[in-house]
C-alpha cells in the first residue's frame, strides 16, 4: 500500500490522520512541522503528502514550495489539511503546488475518498 507523509504540529491531529489512513492499509510517516516533513521526504519516497498550513519552524506552504523544487516530488500529490479556509490562503497553496485543500475537522470517509482519488 502507498506510503503517506502526514505533517501537522498537532500530535492529536497527526494521530487521527495516521489512525484513519493506517486503518485503510496505508503506511504513514508522521512529522511535526514543515522542516521535519521536508527532511523525511528527502530521506524517503512518499506517494502522497498531507500537510497542515500553520506550523512552527516551517509552515506547510513553504514546505510545499520546497518539495516541488525536488525532482522526486514534482508529480507527487500534496494535500493541505488545515483549519485555514480563506480563499487567499488556498490560492497561495495552489500557487505553491498543493494538489488539493481539505478543511479541518476532517471526515475520515472524505479523507480516504480524497486520498484514493489523488493516488489514482
CSV table of C-alpha atoms in Angstrom, one decimal:
chain,number,residue,atom,x,y,z
A,1,UNK,CA,0.0,0.0,0.0
A,2,UNK,CA,1.1,3.6,-0.6
A,3,UNK,CA,3.4,5.4,1.8
A,4,UNK,CA,2.0,8.7,3.0
A,5,UNK,CA,3.7,11.5,4.9
A,6,UNK,CA,1.4,13.3,7.4
A,7,UNK,CA,2.8,16.7,8.6
A,8,UNK,CA,1.0,18.6,11.4
A,9,UNK,CA,2.2,20.3,14.6
A,10,UNK,CA,-0.8,18.9,16.5
A,11,UNK,CA,0.0,15.5,17.8
A,12,UNK,CA,-3.7,14.6,18.2
A,13,UNK,CA,-4.5,15.6,14.6
A,14,UNK,CA,-1.5,13.7,13.3
A,15,UNK,CA,-2.7,10.7,15.3
A,16,UNK,CA,-6.2,10.9,13.9
A,17,UNK,CA,-5.0,11.2,10.4
A,18,UNK,CA,-2.5,8.4,10.8
A,19,UNK,CA,-5.1,6.2,12.5
A,20,UNK,CA,-7.6,6.8,9.7
A,21,UNK,CA,-5.0,6.1,6.9
A,22,UNK,CA,-3.4,3.1,8.6
A,23,UNK,CA,-6.9,1.6,9.1
A,24,UNK,CA,-7.3,1.7,5.3
A,25,UNK,CA,-3.9,0.0,4.9
A,26,UNK,CA,-1.7,2.9,4.1
A,27,UNK,CA,1.8,3.2,5.6
A,28,UNK,CA,2.1,6.5,7.4
A,29,UNK,CA,5.1,8.5,8.5
A,30,UNK,CA,4.4,11.5,10.8
A,31,UNK,CA,6.3,14.8,11.1
A,32,UNK,CA,5.5,17.7,13.4
A,33,UNK,CA,6.5,20.6,11.3
A,34,UNK,CA,7.4,21.5,7.7
A,35,UNK,CA,11.1,21.2,8.2
A,36,UNK,CA,10.9,17.7,9.7
A,37,UNK,CA,8.4,16.8,6.9
A,38,UNK,CA,10.9,18.1,4.3
A,39,UNK,CA,13.7,16.1,5.9
A,40,UNK,CA,11.5,12.9,5.9
A,41,UNK,CA,10.6,13.5,2.3
A,42,UNK,CA,14.3,13.8,1.3
A,43,UNK,CA,15.1,10.5,3.0
A,44,UNK,CA,12.0,8.5,1.8
A,45,UNK,CA,9.8,8.2,-1.2
A,46,UNK,CA,6.2,9.0,-0.4
A,47,UNK,CA,3.2,8.6,-2.8
A,48,UNK,CA,1.3,11.4,-1.1
A,49,UNK,CA,2.0,14.2,1.4
A,50,UNK,CA,-0.7,15.6,3.7
A,51,UNK,CA,0.3,18.9,5.4
A,52,UNK,CA,-1.1,21.5,7.8
A,53,UNK,CA,-0.6,25.1,6.8
A,54,UNK,CA,0.1,26.8,10.1
A,55,UNK,CA,3.1,25.1,11.8
A,56,UNK,CA,6.2,26.3,13.7
A,57,UNK,CA,9.7,26.2,12.1
A,58,UNK,CA,8.4,25.9,8.5
A,59,UNK,CA,4.8,26.3,7.5
A,60,UNK,CA,3.0,24.0,5.1
A,61,UNK,CA,3.0,26.3,2.1
A,62,UNK,CA,6.8,26.8,2.4
A,63,UNK,CA,7.2,23.0,2.7
A,64,UNK,CA,5.1,22.6,-0.5
A,65,UNK,CA,7.4,25.0,-2.3
A,66,UNK,CA,10.5,23.2,-1.1
A,67,UNK,CA,9.0,19.8,-2.0
A,68,UNK,CA,8.1,20.9,-5.5
A,69,UNK,CA,11.7,22.1,-6.0
A,70,UNK,CA,12.8,18.4,-5.6
A,71,UNK,CA,12.7,16.3,-8.7
A,72,UNK,CA,11.2,13.4,-6.7
A,73,UNK,CA,8.2,15.4,-5.6
A,74,UNK,CA,7.3,17.3,-8.8
A,75,UNK,CA,4.4,14.9,-9.5
A,76,UNK,CA,3.5,13.7,-6.0
A,77,UNK,CA,0.1,14.8,-4.8
A,78,UNK,CA,0.3,17.2,-1.8
A,79,UNK,CA,-2.9,17.8,0.1
A,80,UNK,CA,-3.3,20.6,2.6
A,81,UNK,CA,-5.3,19.6,5.7
A,82,UNK,CA,-5.9,22.8,7.7
A,83,UNK,CA,-8.3,25.0,9.6
A,84,UNK,CA,-7.5,27.7,7.0
A,85,UNK,CA,-10.4,28.3,4.7
A,86,UNK,CA,-9.6,31.8,3.3
A,87,UNK,CA,-9.6,32.0,-0.4
A,88,UNK,CA,-6.3,33.9,-0.4
A,89,UNK,CA,-4.5,31.1,1.5
A,90,UNK,CA,-6.0,28.5,-0.8
A,91,UNK,CA,-4.7,30.4,-3.8
A,92,UNK,CA,-1.3,30.7,-2.1
A,93,UNK,CA,-1.3,27.0,-1.5
A,94,UNK,CA,-2.3,26.2,-5.1
A,95,UNK,CA,0.4,28.6,-6.4
A,96,UNK,CA,3.0,26.8,-4.2
A,97,UNK,CA,2.0,23.5,-5.8
A,98,UNK,CA,-0.6,22.0,-3.5
A,99,UNK,CA,-2.9,19.5,-5.2
A,100,UNK,CA,-5.9,20.0,-3.0
A,101,UNK,CA,-7.2,21.6,0.2
A,102,UNK,CA,-9.2,19.9,2.9
A,103,UNK,CA,-10.6,21.8,5.9
A,104,UNK,CA,-10.4,20.5,9.5
A,105,UNK,CA,-12.1,19.0,11.2
A,106,UNK,CA,-12.0,16.3,8.6
A,107,UNK,CA,-14.5,13.5,7.9
A,108,UNK,CA,-12.5,10.2,7.8
A,109,UNK,CA,-14.5,8.9,4.9
A,110,UNK,CA,-13.9,12.1,2.9
A,111,UNK,CA,-10.2,12.0,3.7
A,112,UNK,CA,-10.0,8.4,2.5
A,113,UNK,CA,-12.0,9.1,-0.6
A,114,UNK,CA,-9.8,12.1,-1.5
A,115,UNK,CA,-6.6,10.2,-0.8
A,116,UNK,CA,-7.8,7.3,-3.0
A,117,UNK,CA,-8.8,9.8,-5.8
A,118,UNK,CA,-5.5,11.7,-5.9
A,119,UNK,CA,-3.4,8.4,-5.7
A,120,UNK,CA,-5.4,7.2,-8.7
